[in-house]
Coordinates of C-alpha atoms and ligand atoms in Angstrom, one line a residue:
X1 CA 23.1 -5.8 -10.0
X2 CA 20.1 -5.4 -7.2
X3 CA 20.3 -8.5 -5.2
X4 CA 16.6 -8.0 -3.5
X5 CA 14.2 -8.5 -6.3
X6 CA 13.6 -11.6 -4.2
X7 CA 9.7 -11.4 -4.7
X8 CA 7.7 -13.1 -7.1
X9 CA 6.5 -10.6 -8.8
X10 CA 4.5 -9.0 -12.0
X11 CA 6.0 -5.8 -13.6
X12 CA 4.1 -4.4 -16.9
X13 CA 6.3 -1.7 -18.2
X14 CA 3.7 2.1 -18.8
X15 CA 3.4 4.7 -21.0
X16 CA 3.7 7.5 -18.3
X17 CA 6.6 7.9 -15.9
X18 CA 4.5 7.1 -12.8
X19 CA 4.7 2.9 -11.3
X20 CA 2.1 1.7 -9.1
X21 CA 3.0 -0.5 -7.1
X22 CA -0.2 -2.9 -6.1
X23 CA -0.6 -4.5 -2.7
X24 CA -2.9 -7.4 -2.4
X25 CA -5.1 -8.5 0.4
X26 CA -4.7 -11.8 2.2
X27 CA -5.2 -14.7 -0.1
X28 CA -4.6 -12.9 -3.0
X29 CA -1.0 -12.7 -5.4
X30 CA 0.2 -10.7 -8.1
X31 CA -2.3 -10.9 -10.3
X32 CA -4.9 -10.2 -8.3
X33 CA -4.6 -6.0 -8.7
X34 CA -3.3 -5.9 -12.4
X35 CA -7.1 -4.9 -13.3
X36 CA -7.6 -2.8 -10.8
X37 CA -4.3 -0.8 -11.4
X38 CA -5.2 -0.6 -15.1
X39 CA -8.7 1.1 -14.2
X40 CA -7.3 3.7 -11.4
X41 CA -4.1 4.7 -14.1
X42 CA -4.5 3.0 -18.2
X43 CA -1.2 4.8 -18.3
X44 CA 1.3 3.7 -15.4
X45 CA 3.8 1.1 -15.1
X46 CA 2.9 -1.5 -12.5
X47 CA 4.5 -3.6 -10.3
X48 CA 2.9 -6.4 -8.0
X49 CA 4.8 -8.7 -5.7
X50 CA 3.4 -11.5 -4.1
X51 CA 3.4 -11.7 -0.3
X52 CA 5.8 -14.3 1.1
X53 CA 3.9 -15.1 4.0
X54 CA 1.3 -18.1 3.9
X55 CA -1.5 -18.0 6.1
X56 CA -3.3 -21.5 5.1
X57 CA -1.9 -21.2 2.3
X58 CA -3.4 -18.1 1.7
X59 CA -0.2 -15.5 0.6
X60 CA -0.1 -12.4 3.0
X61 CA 2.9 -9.6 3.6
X62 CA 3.2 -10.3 7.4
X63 CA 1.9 -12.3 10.2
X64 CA -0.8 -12.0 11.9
X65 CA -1.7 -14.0 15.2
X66 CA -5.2 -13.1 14.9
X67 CA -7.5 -11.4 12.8
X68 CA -6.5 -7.5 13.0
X69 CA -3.4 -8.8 16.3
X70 CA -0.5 -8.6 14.2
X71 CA 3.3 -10.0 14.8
X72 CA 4.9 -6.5 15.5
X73 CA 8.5 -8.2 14.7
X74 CA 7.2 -10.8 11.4
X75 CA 5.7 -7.4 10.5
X76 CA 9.0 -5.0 10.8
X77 CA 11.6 -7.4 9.0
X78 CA 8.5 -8.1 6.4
X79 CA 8.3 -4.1 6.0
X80 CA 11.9 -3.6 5.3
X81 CA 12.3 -6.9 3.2
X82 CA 9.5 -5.2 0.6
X83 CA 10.6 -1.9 0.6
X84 CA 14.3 -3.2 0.0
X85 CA 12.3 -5.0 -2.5
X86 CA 10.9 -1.8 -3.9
X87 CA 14.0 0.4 -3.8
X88 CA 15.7 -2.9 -5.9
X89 CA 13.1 -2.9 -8.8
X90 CA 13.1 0.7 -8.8
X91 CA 16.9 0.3 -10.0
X92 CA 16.1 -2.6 -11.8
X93 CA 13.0 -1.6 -14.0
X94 CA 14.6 2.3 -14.2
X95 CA 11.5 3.4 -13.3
X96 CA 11.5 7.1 -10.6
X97 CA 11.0 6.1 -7.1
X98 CA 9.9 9.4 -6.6
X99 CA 6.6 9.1 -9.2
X100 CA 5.4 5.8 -7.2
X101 CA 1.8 5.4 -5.8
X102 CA 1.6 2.3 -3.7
X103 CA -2.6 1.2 -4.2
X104 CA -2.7 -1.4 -1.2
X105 CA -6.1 -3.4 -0.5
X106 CA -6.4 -4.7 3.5
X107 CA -3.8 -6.5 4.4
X108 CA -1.6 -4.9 1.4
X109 CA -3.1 -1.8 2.8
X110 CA -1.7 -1.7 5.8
X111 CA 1.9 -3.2 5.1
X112 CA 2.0 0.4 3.0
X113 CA 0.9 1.8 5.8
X114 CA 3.7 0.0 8.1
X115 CA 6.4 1.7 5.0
X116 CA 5.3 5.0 5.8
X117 CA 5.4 5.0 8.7
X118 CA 8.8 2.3 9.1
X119 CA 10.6 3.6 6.3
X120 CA 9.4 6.9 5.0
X121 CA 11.1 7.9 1.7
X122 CA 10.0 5.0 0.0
X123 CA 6.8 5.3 -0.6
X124 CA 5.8 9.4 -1.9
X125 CA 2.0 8.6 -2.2
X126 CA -0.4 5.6 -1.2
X127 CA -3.9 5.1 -1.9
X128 CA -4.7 2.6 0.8
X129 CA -8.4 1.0 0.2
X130 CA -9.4 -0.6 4.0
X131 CA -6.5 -0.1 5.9
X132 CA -5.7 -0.1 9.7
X133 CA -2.7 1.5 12.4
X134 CA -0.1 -1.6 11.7
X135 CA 1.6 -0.7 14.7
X136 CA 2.3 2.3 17.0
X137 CA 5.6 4.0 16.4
X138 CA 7.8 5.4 19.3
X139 CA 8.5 8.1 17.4
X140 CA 6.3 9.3 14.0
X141 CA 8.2 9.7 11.3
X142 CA 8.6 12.7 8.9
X143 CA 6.1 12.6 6.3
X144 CA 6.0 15.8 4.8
X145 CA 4.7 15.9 1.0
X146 CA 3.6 13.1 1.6
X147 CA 0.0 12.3 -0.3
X148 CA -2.3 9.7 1.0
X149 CA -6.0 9.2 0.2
X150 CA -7.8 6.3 2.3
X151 CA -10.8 4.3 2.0
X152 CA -12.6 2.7 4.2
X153 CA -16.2 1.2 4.3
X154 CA -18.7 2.2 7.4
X155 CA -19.7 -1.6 7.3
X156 CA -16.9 -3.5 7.5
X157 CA -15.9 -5.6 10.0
X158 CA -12.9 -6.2 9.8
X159 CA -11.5 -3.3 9.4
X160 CA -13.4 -0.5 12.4
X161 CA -13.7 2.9 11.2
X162 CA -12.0 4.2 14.6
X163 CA -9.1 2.2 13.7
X164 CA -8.3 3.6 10.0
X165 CA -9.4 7.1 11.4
X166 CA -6.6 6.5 14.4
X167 CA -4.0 6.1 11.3
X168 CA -5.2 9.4 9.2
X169 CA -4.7 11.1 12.4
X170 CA -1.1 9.5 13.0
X171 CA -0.1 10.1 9.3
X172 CA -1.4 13.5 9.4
X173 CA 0.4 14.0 12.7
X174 CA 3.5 12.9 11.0
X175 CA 2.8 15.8 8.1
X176 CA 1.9 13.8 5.4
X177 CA -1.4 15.1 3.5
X178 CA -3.9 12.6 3.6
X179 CA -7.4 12.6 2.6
X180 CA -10.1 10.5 3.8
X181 CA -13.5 8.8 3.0
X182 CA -15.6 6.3 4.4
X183 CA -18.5 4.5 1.7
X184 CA -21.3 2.9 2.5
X185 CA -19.9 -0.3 2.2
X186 CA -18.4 -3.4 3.7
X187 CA -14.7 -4.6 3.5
X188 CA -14.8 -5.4 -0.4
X189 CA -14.4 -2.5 -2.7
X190 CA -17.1 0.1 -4.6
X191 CA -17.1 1.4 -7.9
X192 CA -17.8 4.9 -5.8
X193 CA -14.6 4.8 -4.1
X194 CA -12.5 3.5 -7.3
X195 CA -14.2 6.5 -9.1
X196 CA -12.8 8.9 -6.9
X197 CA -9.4 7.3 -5.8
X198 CA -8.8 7.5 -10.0
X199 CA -9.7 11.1 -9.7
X200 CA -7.2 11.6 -6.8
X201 CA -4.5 10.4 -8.4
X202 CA -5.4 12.1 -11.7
X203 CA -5.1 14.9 -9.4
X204 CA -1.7 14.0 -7.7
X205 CA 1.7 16.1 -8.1
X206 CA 3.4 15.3 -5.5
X207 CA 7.5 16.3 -5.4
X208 CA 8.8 15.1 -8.0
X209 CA 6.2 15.5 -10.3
X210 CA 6.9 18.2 -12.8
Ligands
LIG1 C1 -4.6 -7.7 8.1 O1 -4.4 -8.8 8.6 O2 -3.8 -7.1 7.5 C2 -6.0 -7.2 8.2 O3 -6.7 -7.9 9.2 C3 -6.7 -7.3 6.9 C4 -6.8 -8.7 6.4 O4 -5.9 -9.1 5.7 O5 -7.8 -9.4 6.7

């Protein structure tokens, strides 16, 4: 039996053999990406923990001691405790780890980023909508076949263009394919972008994929 499903989570079962595994931003939970993982694939299964840290009491996956200064060790055992989280439901739900598109928003964005680049294996593809360089690595990992396609608005300020196009060029660096586009837009979401992120993944066959 897994012993880390030890989120609170959501998982809605699909008709296709791909899972996406939603991410929210801070102050969001579980539900919070259900609708928006329905629009980018009607077909996959999806599954949505809650992050465990509280901020407020606003939920979050790590840390942070101030807005965009995050705490580098909160933030490591946070990225391996959700991505032992993700290798256990993968068991658990029998769904293939290899078919799975993390869709991370902000703060969810960049603890997908923090997988990649922490513990790569786990995640095969990411859309990551606003995300930023969660920390620098001594040593980049091997992310080769590796699909990402990244978001971010040229008005938002929170997250600074420089700093999400500092993480395509250290996830490209790393070998993973990643595709980039900035909206006119601030740090919430655009029906643009989630037009074309659906058509990426429509799009997507990375390994694994028949
Ligand atoms: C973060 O803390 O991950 C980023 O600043 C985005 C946010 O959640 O505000």
């Amino acid at each position: 039996m897994p012993t880390d499903l030890d989120f609170i989570h959501q998982f809605t079962p699909g008709s296709s053999d791909r899972t996406l595994l939603l991410l929210h931003g801070t102050g969001g939970d579980e539900n919070d990406l259900i609708p928006l993982g329905r629009e980018l694939d009607p077909a996959a299964a999806l599954l949505s923990p809650r992050g465990k840290v509280l901020e407020n009491g606003y939920p979050r996956f790590f840390r942070r001691l101030a807005e965009g200064v995050f705490d580098l060790e909160d933030l490591k055992r946070r990225t391996d405790e959700l991505s032992d989280f993700v290798v256990a439901a993968a068991e658990h739900y029998h769904f293939d780890a290899r078919k799975l598109v993390a869709v991370g928003y902000s703060n969810g964005a960049n603890v997908a980023a923090s997988i990649l680049l922490r513990r790569p294996g786990v995640l095969p593809s990411a859309i990551l909508l606003r995300a930023m360089v969660p920390f620098i690595p001594e040593e980049l990992p091997n992310l080769a076949g590796v699909r990402v396609w990244i978001a971010g608005g040229t008005q938002d300020m929170i997250i600074p263009r420089a700093n999400t196009e500092q993480l395509v060029q250290m996830l490209t660096a790393a070998g993973a394919e990643v595709t980039a586009r900035f909206f006119d837009a601030g740090h919430a979401l655009t029906n643009t972008e989630l037009v074309q992120a659906k058509r990426w993944l429509a799009m997507l066959t990375p390994p694994g994929y028949n």
